PDB file of C-alpha atoms in Angstrom:
ATOM      1  CA  MET B  14       0.001   0.083   0.009  1.00 34.00           C
ATOM      2  CA  ARG B  15       2.955   2.298   0.610  1.00 37.00           C
ATOM      3  CA  SER B  16       3.984   2.101  -2.959  1.00 42.00           C
ATOM      4  CA  ASN B  17       0.618   2.892  -4.333  1.00 47.00           C
ATOM      5  CA  ASN B  18       0.276   6.117  -1.998  1.00 44.00           C
ATOM      6  CA  VAL B  19       3.833   7.206  -3.367  1.00 45.00           C
ATOM      7  CA  LEU B  20       2.604   6.604  -6.897  1.00 49.00           C
ATOM      8  CA  LEU B  21      -0.743   8.474  -6.420  1.00 44.00           C
ATOM      9  CA  ILE B  22       1.397  11.451  -5.204  1.00 41.00           C
ATOM     10  CA  PHE B  23       3.291  11.288  -8.430  1.00 47.00           C
ATOM     11  CA  LEU B  24       0.117  11.005 -10.721  1.00 48.00           C
ATOM     12  CA  PHE B  25      -1.202  14.292  -9.672  1.00 45.00           C
ATOM     13  CA  ALA B  26       1.811  16.127  -9.135  1.00 47.00           C
ATOM     14  CA  VAL B  27       2.069  18.872 -11.860  1.00 45.00           C
ATOM     15  CA  SER B  28       3.790  22.171 -12.507  1.00 43.00           C
ATOM     16  CA  SER B  29       2.874  24.819  -9.915  1.00 40.00           C
ATOM     17  CA  PHE B  30       3.178  27.730 -12.398  1.00 44.00           C
ATOM     18  CA  ALA B  31      -0.287  28.662 -14.028  1.00 43.00           C
ATOM     19  CA  ASP B  32       1.405  29.853 -17.321  1.00 56.00           C
ATOM     20  CA  GLU B  33       3.223  26.430 -17.834  1.00 69.00           C
ATOM     21  CA  PRO B  34       1.676  23.264 -19.209  1.00 79.00           C
ATOM     22  CA  LYS B  35       1.078  20.185 -16.662  1.00 88.00           C
ATOM     23  CA  LEU B  36       3.753  17.902 -16.756  1.00 92.00           C
ATOM     24  CA  GLY B  37       4.441  14.727 -14.867  1.00 91.00           C
ATOM     25  CA  GLU B  38       7.005  14.456 -11.983  1.00 91.00           C
ATOM     26  CA  PRO B  39       9.453  11.844 -11.781  1.00 91.00           C
ATOM     27  CA  PRO B  40       8.591   9.222  -9.091  1.00 89.00           C
ATOM     28  CA  ASP B  41      11.029   8.541  -6.267  1.00 89.00           C
ATOM     29  CA  ILE B  42      11.723   4.981  -7.339  1.00 90.00           C
ATOM     30  CA  ASP B  43      13.651   4.065  -4.062  1.00 89.00           C
ATOM     31  CA  LYS B  44      10.513   4.755  -2.089  1.00 88.00           C
ATOM     32  CA  VAL B  45       8.453   2.940  -4.670  1.00 87.00           C
ATOM     33  CA  LEU B  46      10.145  -0.356  -5.039  1.00 91.00           C
ATOM     34  CA  THR B  47      10.677  -2.947  -2.410  1.00 93.00           C
ATOM     35  CA  ALA B  48      13.776  -4.964  -1.807  1.00 95.00           C
ATOM     36  CA  ASP B  49      12.084  -8.087  -3.446  1.00 96.00           C
ATOM     37  CA  GLN B  50      11.271  -5.981  -6.500  1.00 96.00           C
ATOM     38  CA  TRP B  51      14.874  -4.842  -6.959  1.00 96.00           C
ATOM     39  CA  LYS B  52      15.672  -8.502  -6.962  1.00 97.00           C
ATOM     40  CA  GLN B  53      13.010  -9.172  -9.540  1.00 97.00           C
ATOM     41  CA  LEU B  54      14.483  -6.495 -11.749  1.00 97.00           C
ATOM     42  CA  GLU B  55      17.986  -7.996 -11.558  1.00 96.00           C
ATOM     43  CA  ASP B  56      16.451 -11.240 -12.722  1.00 97.00           C
ATOM     44  CA  GLY B  57      15.133  -9.315 -15.863  1.00 95.00           C
ATOM     45  CA  GLU B  58      11.524  -8.990 -14.806  1.00 96.00           C
ATOM     46  CA  ILE B  59       9.507  -5.859 -15.340  1.00 96.00           C
ATOM     47  CA  ILE B  60       7.699  -4.536 -12.384  1.00 95.00           C
ATOM     48  CA  LEU B  61       4.223  -3.015 -12.862  1.00 92.00           C
ATOM     49  CA  GLN B  62       2.130  -1.031 -10.346  1.00 87.00           C
ATOM     50  CA  LYS B  63      -1.212   0.054 -11.321  1.00 79.00           C
ATOM     51  CA  ILE B  64      -3.797   2.521  -9.825  1.00 69.00           C
ATOM     52  CA  GLU B  65      -7.284   1.452 -10.312  1.00 60.00           C
ATOM     53  CA  SER B  66     -10.163   3.901 -10.330  1.00 57.00           C
ATOM     54  CA  ASP B  67     -13.822   3.527 -10.030  1.00 56.00           C
ATOM     55  CA  ASP B  68     -13.924   5.822 -13.099  1.00 55.00           C
ATOM     56  CA  LYS B  69     -13.423   3.699 -16.093  1.00 55.00           C
ATOM     57  CA  ARG B  70     -12.136   6.714 -17.945  1.00 61.00           C
ATOM     58  CA  LYS B  71      -9.203   7.231 -15.652  1.00 69.00           C
ATOM     59  CA  GLY B  72      -6.098   5.410 -14.505  1.00 75.00           C
ATOM     60  CA  GLY B  73      -2.463   5.394 -13.956  1.00 83.00           C
ATOM     61  CA  GLY B  74       0.612   3.275 -13.421  1.00 87.00           C
ATOM     62  CA  LEU B  75       4.295   2.739 -13.227  1.00 91.00           C
ATOM     63  CA  ALA B  76       6.439   0.143 -14.988  1.00 94.00           C
ATOM     64  CA  VAL B  77      10.263  -0.481 -14.313  1.00 96.00           C
ATOM     65  CA  GLY B  78      12.737  -2.450 -15.985  1.00 97.00           C
ATOM     66  CA  ILE B  79      16.641  -2.860 -16.314  1.00 98.00           C
ATOM     67  CA  ILE B  80      18.153  -2.255 -19.836  1.00 97.00           C
ATOM     68  CA  ASN B  81      21.346  -3.623 -20.780  1.00 96.00           C
ATOM     69  CA  ALA B  82      22.725  -0.374 -22.364  1.00 96.00           C
ATOM     70  CA  PRO B  83      24.437   2.737 -21.029  1.00 97.00           C
ATOM     71  CA  ALA B  84      22.224   5.479 -19.612  1.00 97.00           C
ATOM     72  CA  SER B  85      23.344   7.741 -22.478  1.00 97.00           C
ATOM     73  CA  LYS B  86      22.280   5.286 -25.019  1.00 97.00           C
ATOM     74  CA  LEU B  87      18.850   4.798 -23.521  1.00 97.00           C
ATOM     75  CA  PHE B  88      18.154   8.427 -23.035  1.00 98.00           C
ATOM     76  CA  ALA B  89      19.048   8.979 -26.838  1.00 97.00           C
ATOM     77  CA  ALA B  90      16.610   6.452 -27.884  1.00 96.00           C
ATOM     78  CA  LEU B  91      13.706   7.594 -25.780  1.00 96.00           C
ATOM     79  CA  SER B  92      14.444  11.317 -27.189  1.00 97.00           C
ATOM     80  CA  ASP B  93      14.680  10.233 -30.631  1.00 96.00           C
ATOM     81  CA  PHE B  94      10.817  10.667 -31.075  1.00 95.00           C
ATOM     82  CA  GLU B  95      10.687  10.008 -34.812  1.00 91.00           C
ATOM     83  CA  GLU B  96      11.953   6.264 -34.082  1.00 89.00           C
ATOM     84  CA  HIS B  97       9.170   5.573 -31.584  1.00 89.00           C
ATOM     85  CA  VAL B  98       6.906   4.210 -34.121  1.00 90.00           C
ATOM     86  CA  SER B  99       9.277   1.416 -34.806  1.00 82.00           C
ATOM     87  CA  TYR B 100       9.292   0.094 -31.227  1.00 77.00           C
ATOM     88  CA  PHE B 101       6.143   1.446 -29.406  1.00 80.00           C
ATOM     89  CA  PRO B 102       3.097  -0.787 -29.320  1.00 78.00           C
ATOM     90  CA  ARG B 103       0.187   0.170 -31.240  1.00 84.00           C
ATOM     91  CA  MET B 104       1.663   3.594 -32.267  1.00 91.00           C
ATOM     92  CA  VAL B 105       0.887   3.775 -36.057  1.00 94.00           C
ATOM     93  CA  SER B 106       2.317   7.224 -36.791  1.00 96.00           C
ATOM     94  CA  LEU B 107       4.037  10.194 -35.059  1.00 97.00           C
ATOM     95  CA  ASP B 108       4.562  13.777 -36.081  1.00 97.00           C
ATOM     96  CA  LEU B 109       6.605  16.512 -34.458  1.00 97.00           C
ATOM     97  CA  TYR B 110       5.636  20.126 -34.033  1.00 97.00           C
ATOM     98  CA  THR B 111       7.179  23.157 -32.355  1.00 96.00           C
ATOM     99  CA  PRO B 112       5.020  24.223 -29.443  1.00 95.00           C
ATOM    100  CA  GLU B 113       4.422  27.942 -28.298  1.00 90.00           C
ATOM    101  CA  GLN B 114       6.512  27.283 -25.174  1.00 90.00           C
ATOM    102  CA  GLU B 115      10.266  27.450 -25.245  1.00 91.00           C
ATOM    103  CA  GLY B 116      12.187  24.539 -24.259  1.00 94.00           C
ATOM    104  CA  LEU B 117       9.539  21.956 -24.943  1.00 97.00           C
ATOM    105  CA  ILE B 118       8.907  19.455 -27.761  1.00 97.00           C
ATOM    106  CA  GLY B 119       5.822  18.569 -29.242  1.00 98.00           C
ATOM    107  CA  ILE B 120       4.511  15.236 -30.718  1.00 97.00           C
ATOM    108  CA  HIS B 121       1.414  14.158 -32.177  1.00 97.00           C
ATOM    109  CA  PRO B 122       1.178  10.246 -31.975  1.00 95.00           C
ATOM    110  CA  THR B 123      -1.755   8.298 -33.430  1.00 95.00           C
ATOM    111  CA  ILE B 124      -2.399   4.836 -31.719  1.00 89.00           C
ATOM    112  CA  LYS B 125      -4.612   2.061 -32.618  1.00 87.00           C
ATOM    113  CA  VAL B 126      -6.409   0.255 -29.741  1.00 78.00           C
ATOM    114  CA  PRO B 127      -8.726  -2.793 -30.352  1.00 76.00           C
ATOM    115  CA  ILE B 128     -12.470  -1.947 -30.272  1.00 75.00           C
ATOM    116  CA  VAL B 129     -11.732   1.883 -29.750  1.00 76.00           C
ATOM    117  CA  GLY B 130      -9.868   2.168 -33.185  1.00 85.00           C
ATOM    118  CA  GLU B 131      -7.372   5.008 -33.792  1.00 90.00           C
ATOM    119  CA  VAL B 132      -6.797   7.633 -31.201  1.00 88.00           C
ATOM    120  CA  GLN B 133      -4.866  10.752 -31.642  1.00 94.00           C
ATOM    121  CA  TYR B 134      -3.533  13.277 -29.229  1.00 94.00           C
ATOM    122  CA  ASN B 135      -0.698  15.842 -28.565  1.00 97.00           C
ATOM    123  CA  VAL B 136       1.982  15.657 -25.957  1.00 97.00           C
ATOM    124  CA  LEU B 137       4.490  18.302 -24.719  1.00 97.00           C
ATOM    125  CA  PHE B 138       7.812  16.859 -23.577  1.00 97.00           C
ATOM    126  CA  LYS B 139      10.421  18.487 -21.376  1.00 97.00           C
ATOM    127  CA  LEU B 140      13.953  16.767 -21.532  1.00 98.00           C
ATOM    128  CA  ASP B 141      16.757  16.967 -19.129  1.00 97.00           C
ATOM    129  CA  GLU B 142      19.510  14.618 -19.991  1.00 97.00           C
ATOM    130  CA  LYS B 143      21.541  15.406 -16.866  1.00 96.00           C
ATOM    131  CA  ALA B 144      18.691  14.639 -14.682  1.00 97.00           C
ATOM    132  CA  GLY B 145      17.704  11.450 -16.666  1.00 97.00           C
ATOM    133  CA  THR B 146      14.126  12.656 -17.143  1.00 97.00           C
ATOM    134  CA  LEU B 147      11.572  13.200 -20.044  1.00 97.00           C
ATOM    135  CA  LEU B 148       8.587  14.664 -18.436  1.00 97.00           C
ATOM    136  CA  PHE B 149       5.246  14.913 -20.388  1.00 96.00           C
ATOM    137  CA  GLY B 150       1.838  16.227 -20.255  1.00 96.00           C
ATOM    138  CA  LEU B 151      -1.109  16.764 -22.878  1.00 95.00           C
ATOM    139  CA  ASP B 152      -1.123  19.795 -24.883  1.00 96.00           C
ATOM    140  CA  HIS B 153      -4.428  21.254 -24.177  1.00 94.00           C
ATOM    141  CA  SER B 154      -4.055  24.109 -26.666  1.00 94.00           C
ATOM    142  CA  LYS B 155      -4.727  21.535 -29.468  1.00 95.00           C
ATOM    143  CA  THR B 156      -7.637  19.037 -30.231  1.00 95.00           C
ATOM    144  CA  ASN B 157      -7.141  15.721 -28.602  1.00 94.00           C
ATOM    145  CA  ASP B 158      -9.139  12.411 -28.474  1.00 90.00           C
ATOM    146  CA  ILE B 159      -8.343  12.016 -24.805  1.00 88.00           C
ATOM    147  CA  ALA B 160      -8.947  14.404 -21.962  1.00 90.00           C
ATOM    148  CA  ASP B 161      -5.599  14.269 -20.264  1.00 90.00           C
ATOM    149  CA  THR B 162      -2.394  12.590 -19.752  1.00 90.00           C
ATOM    150  CA  LEU B 163       0.650  13.333 -17.843  1.00 92.00           C
ATOM    151  CA  GLY B 164       3.767  11.280 -16.865  1.00 93.00           C
ATOM    152  CA  ALA B 165       7.555  10.742 -16.767  1.00 95.00           C
ATOM    153  CA  TRP B 166      10.138   8.569 -18.392  1.00 96.00           C
ATOM    154  CA  VAL B 167      13.206   8.304 -16.040  1.00 97.00           C
ATOM    155  CA  VAL B 168      16.704   6.903 -16.922  1.00 98.00           C
ATOM    156  CA  ARG B 169      19.123   5.989 -14.213  1.00 97.00           C
ATOM    157  CA  GLY B 170      22.519   4.550 -14.927  1.00 97.00           C
ATOM    158  CA  LEU B 171      23.544   1.381 -13.111  1.00 96.00           C
ATOM    159  CA  GLY B 172      27.146   1.319 -13.782  1.00 92.00           C
ATOM    160  CA  ASN B 173      28.595   1.998 -17.263  1.00 90.00           C
ATOM    161  CA  GLU B 174      26.664  -0.545 -19.328  1.00 94.00           C
ATOM    162  CA  ARG B 175      23.201  -0.989 -17.686  1.00 97.00           C
ATOM    163  CA  SER B 176      20.267   1.518 -16.996  1.00 97.00           C
ATOM    164  CA  LEU B 177      17.096   1.523 -15.029  1.00 97.00           C
ATOM    165  CA  PHE B 178      14.100   2.728 -17.220  1.00 97.00           C
ATOM    166  CA  VAL B 179      11.046   3.880 -15.292  1.00 96.00           C
ATOM    167  CA  TYR B 180       7.929   4.800 -17.131  1.00 94.00           C
ATOM    168  CA  SER B 181       5.117   6.267 -15.274  1.00 92.00           C
ATOM    169  CA  VAL B 182       1.803   7.703 -16.580  1.00 90.00           C
ATOM    170  CA  TYR B 183      -1.613   9.012 -15.816  1.00 87.00           C
ATOM    171  CA  VAL B 184      -4.612   8.943 -18.318  1.00 84.00           C
ATOM    172  CA  ASP B 185      -7.946  10.395 -18.364  1.00 85.00           C
ATOM    173  CA  THR B 186      -9.508   9.067 -21.586  1.00 80.00           C
ATOM    174  CA  GLY B 187     -12.439  11.480 -21.231  1.00 80.00           C
ATOM    175  CA  ARG B 188     -14.509   8.845 -23.017  1.00 64.00           C
ATOM    176  CA  ASN B 189     -17.624   6.624 -21.797  1.00 51.00           C
ATOM    177  CA  VAL B 190     -16.049   3.662 -23.637  1.00 51.00           C
ATOM    178  CA  PRO B 191     -15.076   0.400 -22.533  1.00 53.00           C
ATOM    179  CA  LYS B 192     -12.149   0.367 -19.909  1.00 59.00           C
ATOM    180  CA  VAL B 193      -9.971  -1.101 -22.637  1.00 59.00           C
ATOM    181  CA  LEU B 194      -8.545   2.113 -23.808  1.00 59.00           C
ATOM    182  CA  GLU B 195      -7.583   3.006 -20.385  1.00 57.00           C
ATOM    183  CA  ASP B 196      -6.115  -0.543 -19.693  1.00 61.00           C
ATOM    184  CA  PHE B 197      -4.125  -0.605 -22.853  1.00 59.00           C
ATOM    185  CA  LEU B 198      -2.597   2.878 -21.961  1.00 60.00           C
ATOM    186  CA  THR B 199      -1.694   2.291 -18.339  1.00 59.00           C
ATOM    187  CA  ASN B 200      -1.685  -1.316 -17.849  1.00 64.00           C
ATOM    188  CA  ARG B 201      -0.772  -3.490 -20.953  1.00 70.00           C
ATOM    189  CA  ASP B 202       1.370  -0.869 -22.792  1.00 80.00           C
ATOM    190  CA  LEU B 203       3.618   0.216 -19.912  1.00 86.00           C
ATOM    191  CA  PRO B 204       5.570  -3.200 -19.685  1.00 90.00           C
ATOM    192  CA  ASN B 205       5.364  -3.516 -23.391  1.00 88.00           C
ATOM    193  CA  VAL B 206       7.043  -0.233 -24.079  1.00 90.00           C
ATOM    194  CA  ILE B 207       9.840  -1.389 -21.736  1.00 93.00           C
ATOM    195  CA  LYS B 208      10.142  -4.673 -23.590  1.00 93.00           C
ATOM    196  CA  ALA B 209      10.127  -2.867 -26.977  1.00 91.00           C
ATOM    197  CA  VAL B 210      12.879  -0.410 -25.937  1.00 93.00           C
ATOM    198  CA  ARG B 211      14.823  -3.468 -24.408  1.00 94.00           C
ATOM    199  CA  ASP B 212      14.539  -5.425 -27.693  1.00 91.00           C
ATOM    200  CA  HIS B 213      15.584  -2.254 -29.707  1.00 89.00           C
ATOM    201  CA  LEU B 214      18.607  -1.782 -27.665  1.00 92.00           C
ATOM    202  CA  GLU B 215      19.597  -5.335 -27.011  1.00 88.00           C
ATOM    203  CA  PRO B 216      19.216  -6.886 -30.677  1.00 70.00           C
ATOM    204  CA  GLY B 217      19.729 -10.471 -30.820  1.00 65.00           C
ATOM    205  CA  LYS B 218      18.725 -11.295 -27.188  1.00 58.00           C
TER     206      LYS B 218
END
């Protein structure tokens, strides 16, 4: 239960400045994971923690895995947005755009989800390679097929040749649709993204 409380704090932590877009905050992974979960990570498993909601339109979660690649290489792969289509599940296209706010990157992905079909939205990213964070939030100045999302990708070096990859996200689909959309975005896709990035950076394994 302690881990879920920490995760809930992350999910609703946003920028405190009114003129800035809402972005996720990086979770304190040392407080989220137990000693047993760290052992599971060392064995190659991917840890998933999910926040359930009575509102089927909303949900959140966090996935963590170890990638056998230097932190610089993992960060470069995550920040190469044009390549995301090749290894992010269900993403069928992605366009980049320049947002009005300086220091941010805008992406317009299209994903395809069973039953729901294609879903398009716009996300703002703030990158900090020194901190190992890629923080994101929905660009509310544009038209989106979901009501809100925010989260963080965190890269932490584990020595010279391994990295910890943390992917945390909150989604409000804004749709009175089957829970499959929220489930795909915050449950199935979180570990699948880590697996896909791992396969991308560890070819032949």
